[in-house]
PDB file of C-alpha atoms in Angstrom:
ATOM      1  CA  LYS A   1     101.278 106.582  95.843  1.00 76.00           C
ATOM      2  CA  GLN A   2      98.919 107.181  92.967  1.00 80.00           C
ATOM      3  CA  GLU A   3      97.147 110.546  93.030  1.00 86.00           C
ATOM      4  CA  VAL A   4      94.293 111.549  90.781  1.00 91.00           C
ATOM      5  CA  THR A   5      93.428 115.175  90.070  1.00 95.00           C
ATOM      6  CA  GLN A   6      90.351 116.512  88.329  1.00 96.00           C
ATOM      7  CA  ILE A   7      90.196 119.983  86.868  1.00 92.00           C
ATOM      8  CA  PRO A   8      88.087 122.048  87.035  1.00 91.00           C
ATOM      9  CA  ALA A   9      86.440 121.335  90.370  1.00 93.00           C
ATOM     10  CA  ALA A  10      83.246 122.974  89.135  1.00 95.00           C
ATOM     11  CA  LEU A  11      81.969 124.008  85.742  1.00 95.00           C
ATOM     12  CA  SER A  12      78.839 125.817  84.603  1.00 97.00           C
ATOM     13  CA  VAL A  13      77.886 125.888  80.921  1.00 97.00           C
ATOM     14  CA  PRO A  14      74.820 126.821  78.861  1.00 97.00           C
ATOM     15  CA  GLU A  15      72.774 124.057  77.351  1.00 97.00           C
ATOM     16  CA  GLY A  16      74.027 122.791  74.004  1.00 97.00           C
ATOM     17  CA  GLU A  17      77.711 123.412  74.575  1.00 97.00           C
ATOM     18  CA  ASN A  18      80.352 120.763  74.084  1.00 97.00           C
ATOM     19  CA  LEU A  19      82.643 120.405  77.056  1.00 96.00           C
ATOM     20  CA  VAL A  20      85.715 118.558  78.284  1.00 96.00           C
ATOM     21  CA  LEU A  21      86.445 117.321  81.794  1.00 97.00           C
ATOM     22  CA  ASN A  22      90.019 116.518  82.711  1.00 97.00           C
ATOM     23  CA  CYS A  23      91.586 113.835  84.865  1.00 96.00           C
ATOM     24  CA  SER A  24      95.310 113.478  85.504  1.00 95.00           C
ATOM     25  CA  PHE A  25      97.258 110.900  87.463  1.00 91.00           C
ATOM     26  CA  THR A  26     100.772 110.795  88.835  1.00 88.00           C
ATOM     27  CA  ASP A  27     101.783 107.202  88.153  1.00 80.00           C
ATOM     28  CA  SER A  28     101.731 106.509  84.429  1.00 73.00           C
ATOM     29  CA  ALA A  29     102.079 102.760  84.845  1.00 74.00           C
ATOM     30  CA  ILE A  30      99.412 100.871  82.990  1.00 64.00           C
ATOM     31  CA  TYR A  31      95.992 101.284  84.596  1.00 70.00           C
ATOM     32  CA  ASN A  32      92.442 101.099  83.499  1.00 86.00           C
ATOM     33  CA  LEU A  33      90.379 104.199  83.971  1.00 91.00           C
ATOM     34  CA  GLN A  34      86.696 104.450  84.774  1.00 92.00           C
ATOM     35  CA  TRP A  35      84.434 107.506  84.610  1.00 95.00           C
ATOM     36  CA  PHE A  36      81.456 107.736  86.938  1.00 95.00           C
ATOM     37  CA  ARG A  37      78.524 110.062  87.344  1.00 96.00           C
ATOM     38  CA  GLN A  38      77.124 110.928  90.764  1.00 94.00           C
ATOM     39  CA  ASP A  39      73.896 112.801  91.359  1.00 92.00           C
ATOM     40  CA  PRO A  40      73.588 114.691  94.660  1.00 85.00           C
ATOM     41  CA  GLY A  41      73.296 112.291  97.590  1.00 78.00           C
ATOM     42  CA  LYS A  42      73.148 109.309  95.271  1.00 83.00           C
ATOM     43  CA  GLY A  43      75.341 106.420  94.271  1.00 86.00           C
ATOM     44  CA  LEU A  44      77.883 106.202  91.486  1.00 91.00           C
ATOM     45  CA  THR A  45      76.862 105.213  87.993  1.00 91.00           C
ATOM     46  CA  SER A  46      79.558 103.868  85.714  1.00 90.00           C
ATOM     47  CA  LEU A  47      79.720 105.764  82.428  1.00 95.00           C
ATOM     48  CA  LEU A  48      82.763 104.453  80.604  1.00 94.00           C
ATOM     49  CA  LEU A  49      85.617 102.068  81.284  1.00 91.00           C
ATOM     50  CA  ILE A  50      88.825 102.369  79.278  1.00 91.00           C
ATOM     51  CA  GLN A  51      90.970  99.275  79.417  1.00 86.00           C
ATOM     52  CA  SER A  52      94.717  99.739  79.641  1.00 83.00           C
ATOM     53  CA  SER A  53      95.147  98.599  76.033  1.00 86.00           C
ATOM     54  CA  GLN A  54      92.573 101.077  74.689  1.00 89.00           C
ATOM     55  CA  ARG A  55      92.834 104.758  73.939  1.00 92.00           C
ATOM     56  CA  GLU A  56      89.186 105.749  74.033  1.00 94.00           C
ATOM     57  CA  GLN A  57      85.618 104.630  74.606  1.00 95.00           C
ATOM     58  CA  THR A  58      82.356 106.126  73.391  1.00 96.00           C
ATOM     59  CA  SER A  59      78.817 105.892  74.657  1.00 95.00           C
ATOM     60  CA  GLY A  60      76.201 108.113  73.095  1.00 96.00           C
ATOM     61  CA  ARG A  61      77.214 111.756  73.605  1.00 97.00           C
ATOM     62  CA  LEU A  62      80.138 110.767  75.817  1.00 97.00           C
ATOM     63  CA  ASN A  63      83.673 110.055  74.702  1.00 97.00           C
ATOM     64  CA  ALA A  64      86.519 109.266  77.061  1.00 96.00           C
ATOM     65  CA  SER A  65      90.173 109.114  76.090  1.00 95.00           C
ATOM     66  CA  LEU A  66      93.213 107.781  77.897  1.00 93.00           C
ATOM     67  CA  ASP A  67      96.830 108.787  77.365  1.00 91.00           C
ATOM     68  CA  LYS A  68      98.944 106.726  79.729  1.00 88.00           C
ATOM     69  CA  SER A  69     102.222 108.302  78.665  1.00 88.00           C
ATOM     70  CA  SER A  70     101.102 111.744  79.773  1.00 91.00           C
ATOM     71  CA  GLY A  71      98.990 110.521  82.688  1.00 91.00           C
ATOM     72  CA  ARG A  72      95.791 112.092  81.413  1.00 93.00           C
ATOM     73  CA  SER A  73      92.224 111.227  80.573  1.00 95.00           C
ATOM     74  CA  THR A  74      89.466 113.426  79.230  1.00 96.00           C
ATOM     75  CA  LEU A  75      85.709 113.040  79.201  1.00 97.00           C
ATOM     76  CA  TYR A  76      84.066 114.835  76.309  1.00 97.00           C
ATOM     77  CA  ILE A  77      80.347 115.580  76.531  1.00 97.00           C
ATOM     78  CA  ALA A  78      78.695 116.679  73.315  1.00 98.00           C
ATOM     79  CA  ALA A  79      75.626 118.917  73.115  1.00 97.00           C
ATOM     80  CA  SER A  80      75.239 119.186  76.888  1.00 97.00           C
ATOM     81  CA  GLN A  81      71.762 119.031  78.444  1.00 97.00           C
ATOM     82  CA  PRO A  82      70.429 120.084  81.865  1.00 97.00           C
ATOM     83  CA  GLY A  83      70.083 116.376  82.685  1.00 96.00           C
ATOM     84  CA  ASP A  84      73.861 116.089  82.457  1.00 97.00           C
ATOM     85  CA  SER A  85      74.200 118.180  85.615  1.00 97.00           C
ATOM     86  CA  ALA A  86      75.983 116.016  88.159  1.00 97.00           C
ATOM     87  CA  THR A  87      79.424 115.362  89.610  1.00 96.00           C
ATOM     88  CA  TYR A  88      81.751 113.411  87.354  1.00 97.00           C
ATOM     89  CA  LEU A  89      84.445 111.266  88.924  1.00 96.00           C
ATOM     90  CA  CYS A  90      87.360 109.484  87.361  1.00 95.00           C
ATOM     91  CA  ALA A  91      88.992 106.511  89.040  1.00 92.00           C
ATOM     92  CA  LEU A  92      91.986 104.364  88.255  1.00 88.00           C
ATOM     93  CA  SER A  93      91.537 100.647  88.536  1.00 77.00           C
ATOM     94  CA  GLY A  94      93.540  97.505  88.125  1.00 63.00           C
ATOM     95  CA  ASN A  95      95.034  95.081  90.620  1.00 58.00           C
ATOM     96  CA  THR A  96      95.016  97.781  93.262  1.00 61.00           C
ATOM     97  CA  PRO A  97      91.934  99.346  94.781  1.00 71.00           C
ATOM     98  CA  LEU A  98      90.221 102.136  92.898  1.00 82.00           C
ATOM     99  CA  VAL A  99      91.799 105.556  93.389  1.00 87.00           C
ATOM    100  CA  PHE A 100      89.365 108.400  92.832  1.00 91.00           C
ATOM    101  CA  GLY A 101      89.698 112.002  91.871  1.00 93.00           C
ATOM    102  CA  LYS A 102      87.605 114.494  93.831  1.00 93.00           C
ATOM    103  CA  GLY A 103      85.313 115.104  90.911  1.00 95.00           C
ATOM    104  CA  THR A 104      84.095 117.906  88.686  1.00 97.00           C
ATOM    105  CA  ARG A 105      80.683 119.334  89.542  1.00 96.00           C
ATOM    106  CA  LEU A 106      78.931 120.168  86.275  1.00 97.00           C
ATOM    107  CA  SER A 107      75.934 122.456  85.957  1.00 97.00           C
ATOM    108  CA  VAL A 108      74.239 122.771  82.571  1.00 97.00           C
ATOM    109  CA  ILE A 109      72.001 125.814  82.450  1.00 97.00           C
ATOM    110  CA  ALA A 110      68.859 125.732  80.311  1.00 95.00           C
TER     111      ALA A 110
ATOM    112  CA  GLU B   1      69.397  92.651  87.205  1.00 79.00           C
ATOM    113  CA  ALA B   2      73.007  93.028  88.311  1.00 77.00           C
ATOM    114  CA  GLN B   3      73.180  95.126  91.415  1.00 91.00           C
ATOM    115  CA  VAL B   4      74.876  96.008  94.663  1.00 95.00           C
ATOM    116  CA  THR B   5      72.441  96.518  97.526  1.00 96.00           C
ATOM    117  CA  GLN B   6      73.225  98.423 100.676  1.00 96.00           C
ATOM    118  CA  ASN B   7      71.077  98.746 103.767  1.00 97.00           C
ATOM    119  CA  PRO B   8      70.071 100.925 105.379  1.00 97.00           C
ATOM    120  CA  ARG B   9      70.091 103.943 103.059  1.00 95.00           C
ATOM    121  CA  TYR B  10      69.919 106.389 105.950  1.00 96.00           C
ATOM    122  CA  LEU B  11      70.925 105.904 109.571  1.00 97.00           C
ATOM    123  CA  ILE B  12      71.146 108.212 112.550  1.00 97.00           C
ATOM    124  CA  THR B  13      72.753 106.742 115.638  1.00 96.00           C
ATOM    125  CA  VAL B  14      74.387 107.769 118.888  1.00 97.00           C
ATOM    126  CA  THR B  15      78.049 107.641 119.781  1.00 97.00           C
ATOM    127  CA  GLY B  16      79.178 104.217 120.909  1.00 97.00           C
ATOM    128  CA  LYS B  17      76.206 102.185 119.712  1.00 97.00           C
ATOM    129  CA  LYS B  18      77.415  99.354 117.517  1.00 97.00           C
ATOM    130  CA  LEU B  19      75.973  99.225 114.026  1.00 97.00           C
ATOM    131  CA  THR B  20      76.290  97.188 110.856  1.00 98.00           C
ATOM    132  CA  VAL B  21      75.754  98.330 107.279  1.00 98.00           C
ATOM    133  CA  THR B  22      75.030  95.442 104.982  1.00 98.00           C
ATOM    134  CA  CYS B  23      76.158  95.035 101.386  1.00 98.00           C
ATOM    135  CA  SER B  24      75.127  92.308  98.988  1.00 98.00           C
ATOM    136  CA  GLN B  25      75.929  91.718  95.318  1.00 97.00           C
ATOM    137  CA  ASN B  26      74.329  89.275  92.906  1.00 94.00           C
ATOM    138  CA  MET B  27      77.101  89.190  90.286  1.00 92.00           C
ATOM    139  CA  ASN B  28      79.310  86.524  91.873  1.00 93.00           C
ATOM    140  CA  HIS B  29      82.192  88.993  92.047  1.00 91.00           C
ATOM    141  CA  GLU B  30      85.208  88.103  94.149  1.00 91.00           C
ATOM    142  CA  TYR B  31      86.403  91.633  94.882  1.00 91.00           C
ATOM    143  CA  MET B  32      84.324  93.887  97.125  1.00 94.00           C
ATOM    144  CA  SER B  33      85.174  97.075  98.953  1.00 95.00           C
ATOM    145  CA  TRP B  34      83.871  99.864 101.161  1.00 97.00           C
ATOM    146  CA  TYR B  35      84.396 103.590 100.660  1.00 96.00           C
ATOM    147  CA  ARG B  36      83.459 106.696 102.529  1.00 96.00           C
ATOM    148  CA  GLN B  37      82.839 110.013 100.829  1.00 94.00           C
ATOM    149  CA  ASP B  38      83.380 113.322 102.583  1.00 94.00           C
ATOM    150  CA  PRO B  39      83.215 116.883 101.235  1.00 89.00           C
ATOM    151  CA  GLY B  40      86.603 118.047 100.037  1.00 86.00           C
ATOM    152  CA  LEU B  41      88.184 114.641 100.602  1.00 89.00           C
ATOM    153  CA  GLY B  42      86.469 112.628  97.897  1.00 88.00           C
ATOM    154  CA  LEU B  43      86.090 108.864  98.052  1.00 92.00           C
ATOM    155  CA  ARG B  44      88.477 106.956 100.270  1.00 92.00           C
ATOM    156  CA  GLN B  45      88.701 103.226 100.631  1.00 93.00           C
ATOM    157  CA  ILE B  46      88.056 101.750 104.066  1.00 96.00           C
ATOM    158  CA  TYR B  47      88.461  97.997 103.565  1.00 96.00           C
ATOM    159  CA  TYR B  48      88.466  95.588 100.692  1.00 93.00           C
ATOM    160  CA  SER B  49      88.109  91.860 100.179  1.00 94.00           C
ATOM    161  CA  MET B  50      89.614  89.856  97.363  1.00 90.00           C
ATOM    162  CA  ASN B  51      87.626  86.740  98.169  1.00 92.00           C
ATOM    163  CA  VAL B  52      85.819  84.864 100.914  1.00 94.00           C
ATOM    164  CA  GLU B  53      87.691  85.111 104.219  1.00 92.00           C
ATOM    165  CA  VAL B  54      90.285  87.457 102.647  1.00 93.00           C
ATOM    166  CA  THR B  55      90.064  91.078 103.770  1.00 95.00           C
ATOM    167  CA  ASP B  56      92.554  93.911 103.983  1.00 94.00           C
ATOM    168  CA  LYS B  57      92.770  97.522 105.081  1.00 94.00           C
ATOM    169  CA  GLY B  58      92.298 100.395 102.709  1.00 91.00           C
ATOM    170  CA  ASP B  59      93.338 103.983 103.274  1.00 90.00           C
ATOM    171  CA  VAL B  60      91.112 104.796 106.269  1.00 95.00           C
ATOM    172  CA  PRO B  61      90.364 101.581 108.211  1.00 97.00           C
ATOM    173  CA  GLU B  62      90.469 102.956 111.765  1.00 97.00           C
ATOM    174  CA  GLY B  63      87.196 102.441 113.628  1.00 97.00           C
ATOM    175  CA  TYR B  64      85.802  99.926 111.147  1.00 98.00           C
ATOM    176  CA  LYS B  65      85.619  96.155 110.796  1.00 98.00           C
ATOM    177  CA  VAL B  66      84.477  93.944 107.964  1.00 98.00           C
ATOM    178  CA  SER B  67      83.814  90.282 107.373  1.00 96.00           C
ATOM    179  CA  ARG B  68      83.481  88.127 104.257  1.00 97.00           C
ATOM    180  CA  LYS B  69      81.964  84.818 105.199  1.00 97.00           C
ATOM    181  CA  GLU B  70      80.292  84.314 101.840  1.00 96.00           C
ATOM    182  CA  LYS B  71      80.988  85.741  98.424  1.00 96.00           C
ATOM    183  CA  ARG B  72      77.847  87.818  98.012  1.00 97.00           C
ATOM    184  CA  ASN B  73      77.918  89.671 101.368  1.00 97.00           C
ATOM    185  CA  PHE B  74      80.412  92.166 102.761  1.00 98.00           C
ATOM    186  CA  PRO B  75      79.085  93.947 105.855  1.00 98.00           C
ATOM    187  CA  LEU B  76      80.727  97.022 107.370  1.00 98.00           C
ATOM    188  CA  ILE B  77      80.778  97.077 111.165  1.00 98.00           C
ATOM    189  CA  LEU B  78      81.261 100.096 113.404  1.00 98.00           C
ATOM    190  CA  GLU B  79      81.873  98.714 116.886  1.00 96.00           C
ATOM    191  CA  SER B  80      81.794 102.096 118.621  1.00 97.00           C
ATOM    192  CA  PRO B  81      80.753 104.840 116.197  1.00 98.00           C
ATOM    193  CA  SER B  82      81.997 108.367 116.727  1.00 98.00           C
ATOM    194  CA  PRO B  83      80.850 111.677 115.197  1.00 97.00           C
ATOM    195  CA  ASN B  84      83.868 111.742 112.839  1.00 97.00           C
ATOM    196  CA  GLN B  85      82.411 108.668 111.151  1.00 98.00           C
ATOM    197  CA  THR B  86      79.461 110.708 109.959  1.00 98.00           C
ATOM    198  CA  SER B  87      79.738 110.264 106.206  1.00 97.00           C
ATOM    199  CA  LEU B  88      78.276 108.821 103.040  1.00 96.00           C
ATOM    200  CA  TYR B  89      79.319 105.187 102.653  1.00 97.00           C
ATOM    201  CA  PHE B  90      79.484 103.148  99.463  1.00 96.00           C
ATOM    202  CA  CYS B  91      79.942  99.470  98.885  1.00 96.00           C
ATOM    203  CA  ALA B  92      81.439  98.366  95.586  1.00 94.00           C
ATOM    204  CA  SER B  93      81.746  95.063  93.782  1.00 93.00           C
ATOM    205  CA  THR B  94      84.343  94.624  91.054  1.00 87.00           C
ATOM    206  CA  LYS B  95      84.599  92.280  88.106  1.00 81.00           C
ATOM    207  CA  GLY B  96      87.936  92.479  86.407  1.00 74.00           C
ATOM    208  CA  THR B  97      88.572  96.189  86.464  1.00 72.00           C
ATOM    209  CA  GLU B  98      85.017  97.504  86.315  1.00 81.00           C
ATOM    210  CA  ALA B  99      83.438  98.553  89.594  1.00 86.00           C
ATOM    211  CA  PHE B 100      79.737  98.625  90.450  1.00 90.00           C
ATOM    212  CA  PHE B 101      78.521 100.690  93.360  1.00 92.00           C
ATOM    213  CA  GLY B 102      75.617 100.520  95.759  1.00 93.00           C
ATOM    214  CA  GLN B 103      73.312 103.491  96.266  1.00 93.00           C
ATOM    215  CA  GLY B 104      75.059 104.592  99.417  1.00 94.00           C
ATOM    216  CA  THR B 105      74.318 104.780 103.128  1.00 97.00           C
ATOM    217  CA  ARG B 106      74.198 108.189 104.747  1.00 96.00           C
ATOM    218  CA  LEU B 107      75.302 107.747 108.346  1.00 97.00           C
ATOM    219  CA  THR B 108      75.009 110.408 111.019  1.00 97.00           C
ATOM    220  CA  VAL B 109      76.562 109.806 114.436  1.00 98.00           C
ATOM    221  CA  VAL B 110      75.430 112.222 117.128  1.00 97.00           C
TER     222      VAL B 110
END
């Protein structure tokens, strides 16, 4: 059964830093990977979707990469801002239901 | 605007009193699903539906029912709620491999 792990579980950084969030999965068969943002008590907002044939996607200050062979994805956030504070979730998608990691809770300190 | 709408957003109920959480999407997606989110456990799938009149169990289906009589609606039914079903619930609608989530329903069963 596919398992998704996100490290670290929590991260606190000063404003302006670049940072990397990690997501690893156990089954390296071809999957698409989606990164979400969740604010406390709120719904999930899709940030980036990496198709199985792609290696990375970029949106503004966010860049997500996917390495299927090693079972890893990273979310890079450039020049972090206090408004980036949230929980970031990765999820594997495809023909099977989404499998989520437990998230990384990010705090950006002004 | 493409969206997934859940109602109610907040609900407090008593043990054993049947309730329904509604979910509607306006994107004509075939695949819809329900998740619950609990601290330390992350998001877990309850039920999913690949099309009208086609539903199947996810990882934690016990105590829940669903129906899919029309493409846009996918209600979650708790016939006899119990305190261990206190959770944050999300409905999702998927096109291809990209998932869109509702804003969530916070359910408390006392």
